mmCIF file of C-alpha atoms in Angstrom:
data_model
loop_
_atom_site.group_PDB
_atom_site.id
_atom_site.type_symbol
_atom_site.label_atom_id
_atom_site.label_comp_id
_atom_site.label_asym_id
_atom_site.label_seq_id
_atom_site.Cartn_x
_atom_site.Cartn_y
_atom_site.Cartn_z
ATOM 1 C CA UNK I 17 0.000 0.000 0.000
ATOM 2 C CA UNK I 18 1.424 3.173 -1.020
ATOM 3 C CA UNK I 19 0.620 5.936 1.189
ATOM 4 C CA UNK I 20 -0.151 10.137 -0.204
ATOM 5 C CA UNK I 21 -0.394 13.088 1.555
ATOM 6 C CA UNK I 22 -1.344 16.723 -0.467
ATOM 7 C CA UNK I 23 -1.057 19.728 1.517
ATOM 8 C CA UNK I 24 -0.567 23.097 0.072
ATOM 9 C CA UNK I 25 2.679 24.534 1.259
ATOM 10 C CA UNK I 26 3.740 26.058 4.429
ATOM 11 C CA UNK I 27 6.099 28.360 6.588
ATOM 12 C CA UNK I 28 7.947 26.289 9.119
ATOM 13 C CA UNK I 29 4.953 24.761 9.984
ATOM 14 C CA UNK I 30 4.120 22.957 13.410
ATOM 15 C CA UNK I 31 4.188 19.656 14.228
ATOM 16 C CA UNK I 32 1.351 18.266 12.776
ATOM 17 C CA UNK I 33 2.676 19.190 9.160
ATOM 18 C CA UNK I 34 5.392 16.960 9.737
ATOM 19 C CA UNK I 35 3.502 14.259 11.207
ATOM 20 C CA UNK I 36 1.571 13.804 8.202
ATOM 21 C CA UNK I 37 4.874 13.564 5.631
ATOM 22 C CA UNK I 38 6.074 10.991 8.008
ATOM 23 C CA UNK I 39 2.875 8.609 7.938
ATOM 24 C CA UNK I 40 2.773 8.898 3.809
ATOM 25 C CA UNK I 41 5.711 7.703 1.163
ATOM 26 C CA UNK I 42 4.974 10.198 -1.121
ATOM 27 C CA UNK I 43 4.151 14.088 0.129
ATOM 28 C CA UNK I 44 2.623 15.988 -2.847
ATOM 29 C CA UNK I 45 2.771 19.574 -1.755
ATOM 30 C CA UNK I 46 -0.360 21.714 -3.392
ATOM 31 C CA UNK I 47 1.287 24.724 -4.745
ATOM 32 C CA UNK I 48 -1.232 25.575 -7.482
ATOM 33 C CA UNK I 49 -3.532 26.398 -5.302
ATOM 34 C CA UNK I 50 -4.384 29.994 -5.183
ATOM 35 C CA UNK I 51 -2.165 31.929 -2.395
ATOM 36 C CA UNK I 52 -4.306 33.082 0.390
ATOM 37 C CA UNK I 53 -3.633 36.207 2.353
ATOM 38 C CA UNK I 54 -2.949 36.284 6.204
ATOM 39 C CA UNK I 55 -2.663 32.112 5.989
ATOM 40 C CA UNK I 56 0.018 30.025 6.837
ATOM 41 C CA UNK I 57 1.420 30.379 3.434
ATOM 42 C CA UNK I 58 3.810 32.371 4.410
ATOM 43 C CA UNK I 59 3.915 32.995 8.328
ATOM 44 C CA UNK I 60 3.870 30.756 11.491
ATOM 45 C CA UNK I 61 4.109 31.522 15.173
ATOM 46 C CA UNK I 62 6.784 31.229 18.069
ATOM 47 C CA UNK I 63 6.728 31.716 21.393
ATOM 48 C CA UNK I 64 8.309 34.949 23.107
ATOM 49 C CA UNK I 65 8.475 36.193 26.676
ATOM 50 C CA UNK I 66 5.648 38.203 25.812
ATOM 51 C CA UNK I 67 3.089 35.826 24.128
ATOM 52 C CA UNK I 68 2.768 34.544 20.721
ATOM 53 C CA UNK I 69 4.778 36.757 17.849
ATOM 54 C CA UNK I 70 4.200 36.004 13.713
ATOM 55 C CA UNK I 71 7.019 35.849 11.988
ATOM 56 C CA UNK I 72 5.607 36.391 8.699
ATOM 57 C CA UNK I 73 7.588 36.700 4.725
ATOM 58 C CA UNK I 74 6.690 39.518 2.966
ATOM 59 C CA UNK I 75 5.125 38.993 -0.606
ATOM 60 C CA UNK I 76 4.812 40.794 -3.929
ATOM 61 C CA UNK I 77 1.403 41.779 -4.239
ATOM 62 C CA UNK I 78 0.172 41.147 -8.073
ATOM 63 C CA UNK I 79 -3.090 41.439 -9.232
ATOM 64 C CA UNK I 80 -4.562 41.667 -5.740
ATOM 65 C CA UNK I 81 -2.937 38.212 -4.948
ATOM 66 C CA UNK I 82 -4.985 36.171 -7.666
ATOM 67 C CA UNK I 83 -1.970 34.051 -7.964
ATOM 68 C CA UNK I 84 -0.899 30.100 -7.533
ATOM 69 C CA UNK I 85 1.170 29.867 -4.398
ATOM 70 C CA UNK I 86 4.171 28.676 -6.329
ATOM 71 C CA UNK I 87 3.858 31.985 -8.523
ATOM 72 C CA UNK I 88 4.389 34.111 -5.641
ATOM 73 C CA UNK I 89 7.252 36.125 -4.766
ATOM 74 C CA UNK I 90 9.030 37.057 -1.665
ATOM 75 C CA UNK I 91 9.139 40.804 -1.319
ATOM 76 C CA UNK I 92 13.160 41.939 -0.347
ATOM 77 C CA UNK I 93 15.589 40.259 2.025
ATOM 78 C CA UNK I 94 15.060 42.125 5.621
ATOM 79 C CA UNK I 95 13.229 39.761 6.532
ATOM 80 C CA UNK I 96 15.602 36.946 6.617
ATOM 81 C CA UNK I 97 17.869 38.985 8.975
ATOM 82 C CA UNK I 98 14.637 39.748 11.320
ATOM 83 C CA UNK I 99 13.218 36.439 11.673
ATOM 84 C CA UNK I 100 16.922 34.889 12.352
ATOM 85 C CA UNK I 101 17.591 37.435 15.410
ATOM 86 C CA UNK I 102 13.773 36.725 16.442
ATOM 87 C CA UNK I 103 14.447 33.261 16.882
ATOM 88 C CA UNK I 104 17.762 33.960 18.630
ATOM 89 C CA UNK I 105 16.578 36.214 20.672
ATOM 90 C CA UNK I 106 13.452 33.962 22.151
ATOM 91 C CA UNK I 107 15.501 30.312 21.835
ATOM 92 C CA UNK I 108 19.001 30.829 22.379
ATOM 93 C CA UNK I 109 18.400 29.245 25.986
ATOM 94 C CA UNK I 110 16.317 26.576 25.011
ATOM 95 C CA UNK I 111 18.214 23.082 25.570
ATOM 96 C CA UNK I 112 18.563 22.305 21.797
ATOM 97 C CA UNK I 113 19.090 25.690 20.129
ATOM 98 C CA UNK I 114 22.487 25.052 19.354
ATOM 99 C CA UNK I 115 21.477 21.864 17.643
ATOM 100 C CA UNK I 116 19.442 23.031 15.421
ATOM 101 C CA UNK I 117 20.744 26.342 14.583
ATOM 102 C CA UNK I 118 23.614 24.498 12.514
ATOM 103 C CA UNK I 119 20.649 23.216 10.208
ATOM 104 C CA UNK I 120 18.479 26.835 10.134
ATOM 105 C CA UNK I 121 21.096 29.653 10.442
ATOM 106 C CA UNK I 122 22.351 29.213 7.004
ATOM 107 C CA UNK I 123 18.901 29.164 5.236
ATOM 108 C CA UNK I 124 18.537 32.482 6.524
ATOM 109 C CA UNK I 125 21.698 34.075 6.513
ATOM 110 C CA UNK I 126 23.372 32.589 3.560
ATOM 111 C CA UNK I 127 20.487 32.012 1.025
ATOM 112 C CA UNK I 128 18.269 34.279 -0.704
ATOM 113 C CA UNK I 129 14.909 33.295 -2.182
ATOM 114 C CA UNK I 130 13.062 34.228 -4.839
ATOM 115 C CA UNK I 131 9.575 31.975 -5.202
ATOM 116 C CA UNK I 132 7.831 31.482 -1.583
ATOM 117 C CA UNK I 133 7.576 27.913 -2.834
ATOM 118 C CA UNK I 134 11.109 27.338 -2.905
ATOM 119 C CA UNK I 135 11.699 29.025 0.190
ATOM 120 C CA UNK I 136 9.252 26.537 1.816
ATOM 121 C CA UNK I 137 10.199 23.905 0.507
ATOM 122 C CA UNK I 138 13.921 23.755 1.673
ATOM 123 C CA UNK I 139 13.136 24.741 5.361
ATOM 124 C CA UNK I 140 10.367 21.902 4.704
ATOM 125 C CA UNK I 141 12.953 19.282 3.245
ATOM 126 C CA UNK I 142 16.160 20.394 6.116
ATOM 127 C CA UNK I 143 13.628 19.811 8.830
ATOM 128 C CA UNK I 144 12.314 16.377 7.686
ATOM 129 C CA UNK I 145 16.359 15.754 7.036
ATOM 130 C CA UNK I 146 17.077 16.257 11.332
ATOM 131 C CA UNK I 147 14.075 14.528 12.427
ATOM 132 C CA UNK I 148 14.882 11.560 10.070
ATOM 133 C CA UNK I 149 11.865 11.856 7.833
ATOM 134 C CA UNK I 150 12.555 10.256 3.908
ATOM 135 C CA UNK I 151 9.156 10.586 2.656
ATOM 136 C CA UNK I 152 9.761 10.932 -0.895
ATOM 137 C CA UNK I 153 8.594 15.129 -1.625
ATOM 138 C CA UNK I 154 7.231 16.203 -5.106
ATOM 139 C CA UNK I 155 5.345 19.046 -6.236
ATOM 140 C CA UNK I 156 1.813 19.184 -8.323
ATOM 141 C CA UNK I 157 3.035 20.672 -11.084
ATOM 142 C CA UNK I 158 5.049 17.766 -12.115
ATOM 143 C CA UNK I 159 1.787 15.985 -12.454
ATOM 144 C CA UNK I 160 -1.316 16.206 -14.962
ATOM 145 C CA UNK I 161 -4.476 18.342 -12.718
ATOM 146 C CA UNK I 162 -8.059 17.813 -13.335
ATOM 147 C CA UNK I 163 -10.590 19.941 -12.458
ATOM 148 C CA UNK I 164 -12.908 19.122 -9.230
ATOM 149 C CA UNK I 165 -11.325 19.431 -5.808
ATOM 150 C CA UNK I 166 -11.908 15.861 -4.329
ATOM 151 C CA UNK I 167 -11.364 14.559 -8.102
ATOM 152 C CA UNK I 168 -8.120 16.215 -8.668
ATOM 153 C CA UNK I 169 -6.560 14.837 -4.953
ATOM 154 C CA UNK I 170 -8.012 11.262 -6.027
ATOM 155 C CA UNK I 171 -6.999 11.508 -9.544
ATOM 156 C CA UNK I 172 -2.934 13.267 -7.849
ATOM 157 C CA UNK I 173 -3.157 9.907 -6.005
ATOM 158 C CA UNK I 174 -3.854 7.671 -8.975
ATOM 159 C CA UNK I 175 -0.755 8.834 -10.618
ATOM 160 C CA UNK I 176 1.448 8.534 -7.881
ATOM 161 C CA UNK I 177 0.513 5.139 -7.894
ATOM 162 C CA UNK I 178 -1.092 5.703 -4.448
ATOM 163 C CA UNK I 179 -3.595 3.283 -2.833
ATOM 164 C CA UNK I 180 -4.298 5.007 0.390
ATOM 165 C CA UNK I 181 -4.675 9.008 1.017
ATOM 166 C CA UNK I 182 -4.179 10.208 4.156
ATOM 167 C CA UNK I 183 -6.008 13.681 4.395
ATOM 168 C CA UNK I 184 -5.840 16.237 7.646
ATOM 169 C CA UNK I 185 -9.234 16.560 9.556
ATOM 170 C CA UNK I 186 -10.058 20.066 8.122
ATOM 171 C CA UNK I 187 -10.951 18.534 4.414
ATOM 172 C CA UNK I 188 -13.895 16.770 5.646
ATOM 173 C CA UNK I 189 -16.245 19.846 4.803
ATOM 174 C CA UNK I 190 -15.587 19.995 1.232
ATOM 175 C CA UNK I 191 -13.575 16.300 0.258
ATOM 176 C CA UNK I 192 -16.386 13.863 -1.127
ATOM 177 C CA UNK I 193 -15.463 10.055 -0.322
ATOM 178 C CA UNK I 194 -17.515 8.311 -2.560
ATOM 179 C CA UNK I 195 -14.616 9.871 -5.413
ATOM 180 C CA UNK I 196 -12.154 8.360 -3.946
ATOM 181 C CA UNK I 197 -13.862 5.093 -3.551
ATOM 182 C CA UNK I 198 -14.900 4.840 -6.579
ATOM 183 C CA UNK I 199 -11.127 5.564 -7.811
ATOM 184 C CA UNK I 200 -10.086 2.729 -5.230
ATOM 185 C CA UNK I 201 -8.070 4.974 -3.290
ATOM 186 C CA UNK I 202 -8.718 4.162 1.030
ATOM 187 C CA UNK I 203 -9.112 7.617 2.463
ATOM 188 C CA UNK I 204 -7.843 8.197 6.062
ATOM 189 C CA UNK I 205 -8.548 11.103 8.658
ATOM 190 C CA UNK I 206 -5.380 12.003 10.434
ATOM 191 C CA UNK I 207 -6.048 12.493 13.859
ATOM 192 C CA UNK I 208 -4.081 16.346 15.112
ATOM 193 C CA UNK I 209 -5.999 15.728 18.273
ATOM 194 C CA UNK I 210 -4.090 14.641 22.000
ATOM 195 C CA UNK I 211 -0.911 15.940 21.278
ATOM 196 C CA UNK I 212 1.283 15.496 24.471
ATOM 197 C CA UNK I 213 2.895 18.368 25.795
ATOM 198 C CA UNK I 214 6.831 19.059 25.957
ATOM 199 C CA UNK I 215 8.824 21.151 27.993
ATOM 200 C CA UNK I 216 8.415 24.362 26.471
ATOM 201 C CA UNK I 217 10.045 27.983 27.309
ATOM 202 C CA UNK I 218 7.529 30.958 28.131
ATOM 203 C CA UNK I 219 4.306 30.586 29.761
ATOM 204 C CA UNK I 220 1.231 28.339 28.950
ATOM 205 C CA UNK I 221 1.621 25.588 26.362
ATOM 206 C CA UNK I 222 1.089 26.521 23.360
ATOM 207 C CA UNK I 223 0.617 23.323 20.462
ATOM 208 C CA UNK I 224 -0.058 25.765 17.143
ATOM 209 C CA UNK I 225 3.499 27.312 16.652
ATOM 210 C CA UNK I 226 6.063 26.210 14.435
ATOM 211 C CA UNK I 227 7.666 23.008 14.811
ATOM 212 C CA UNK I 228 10.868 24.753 15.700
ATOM 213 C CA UNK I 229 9.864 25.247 19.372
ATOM 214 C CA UNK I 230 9.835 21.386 19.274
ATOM 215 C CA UNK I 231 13.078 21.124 17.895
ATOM 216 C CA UNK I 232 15.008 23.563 20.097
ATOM 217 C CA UNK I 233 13.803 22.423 22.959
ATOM 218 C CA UNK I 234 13.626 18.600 22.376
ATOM 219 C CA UNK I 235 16.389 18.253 19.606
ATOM 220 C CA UNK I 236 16.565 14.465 18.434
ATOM 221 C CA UNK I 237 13.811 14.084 21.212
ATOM 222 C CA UNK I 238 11.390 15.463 19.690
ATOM 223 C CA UNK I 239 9.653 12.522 18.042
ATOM 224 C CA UNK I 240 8.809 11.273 20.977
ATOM 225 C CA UNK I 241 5.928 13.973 21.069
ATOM 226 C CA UNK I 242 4.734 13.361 17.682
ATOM 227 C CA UNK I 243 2.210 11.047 17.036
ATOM 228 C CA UNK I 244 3.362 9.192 14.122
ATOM 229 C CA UNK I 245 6.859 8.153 15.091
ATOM 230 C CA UNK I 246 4.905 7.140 18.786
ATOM 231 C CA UNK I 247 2.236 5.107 17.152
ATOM 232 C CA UNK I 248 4.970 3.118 14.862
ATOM 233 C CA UNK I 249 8.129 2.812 17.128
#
């Protein structure tokens, strides 16, 4: 049974993101999808001393944003240099920091990126690298799309050679089943809920932030509070 996955791609995104890659062989990520504004396209949240904070990538706005997400551009470079010393600034204490930093610093002090897209992508792919993760990764422009949202995932799926989609909770309002059955492709329901807390720095827990809080404070521990890698080792 090969297992798919197609979510539409995201800023260092939390825990749950990664959790589905791991449980699939093949992640598709969803970039012609339009972009949507104020999404997590293109920001995610961290933790501070102060609450929550955005770190967010500024785009190119064209044509009011009626674009694919792999057409958009990253506005300038600032950013790069702000979200680095943000991170810093908030984890440098936390036990794994260090750790990690090898892996991130670089991506935002030595590269520059064009296409959000690509920019995703590699903070994407160097984060499934340290946890271990060798889902195979592809994009859905290197495949043929249909129209029909449940019939383009299910017909993404048939070309993959996929015989099982796993889907994330929030597709059950608009993802029809009977498509998929009828492609004889086994839809799943991945399960985000009863997430275990880890030790984490400032204040209340906080699950919805970017999966770097889990890495620099649990470093190579940090499986051990995602569900996947606890369900299968």
């Amino acid at each position: 049974m090969k297992k798919i996955a197609i979510l539409q791609s995201n800023y260092i995104p939390w825990k749950g993101y990664f959790d589905i890659i791991a449980s699939v062989d093949e992640f598709i990520i969803y970039d012609d999808m339009q972009y949507t504004r104020r999404d997590w396209r293109n920001r995610n949240q961290v933790k501070t001393p102060h609450g929550l904070k955005w770190l967010t990538v500024p785009v190119q706005s064209k044509g009011n944003y009626h674009q694919k997400i792999k057409e958009v551009e990253i506005d300038g470079i600032t950013w790069q240099e702000e979200h680095w010393n943000t991170l810093l600034h908030n984890y440098r204490k936390a036990p794994y920091f260090s750790d990690l930093a090898a892996e991130i610093e670089p991506l935002y002090r030595e590269q520059q990126f064009i296409n959000l897209s690509d920019l995703n992508y590699k903070f994407i792919s160097v984060i499934c690298s340290y946890l271990r993760i060798r889902t195979k990764i592809t994009n859905s422009s290197q495949y043929q799309l249909i129209d029909g949202k449940t019939e383009r995932l299910a017909n993404l799926c048939v070309q993959a050679g996929g015989s099982c989609y796993i889907s994330g909770p929030s597709a059950k309002g608009y993802i029809d089943p009977s498509i998929f059955q009828e492609s004889g492709i086994e839809l799943q329901w991945f399960d985000y809920e009863n997430y275990e807390q880890y030790p984490q720095l400032w204040g209340n827990f906080e699950h919805a932030v970017s999966i770097l809080d889990l890495l620099f404070n649990c470093g190579p521990n940090s499986t051990q509070f995602m569900k996947y890698f606890c369900a299968n080792h």
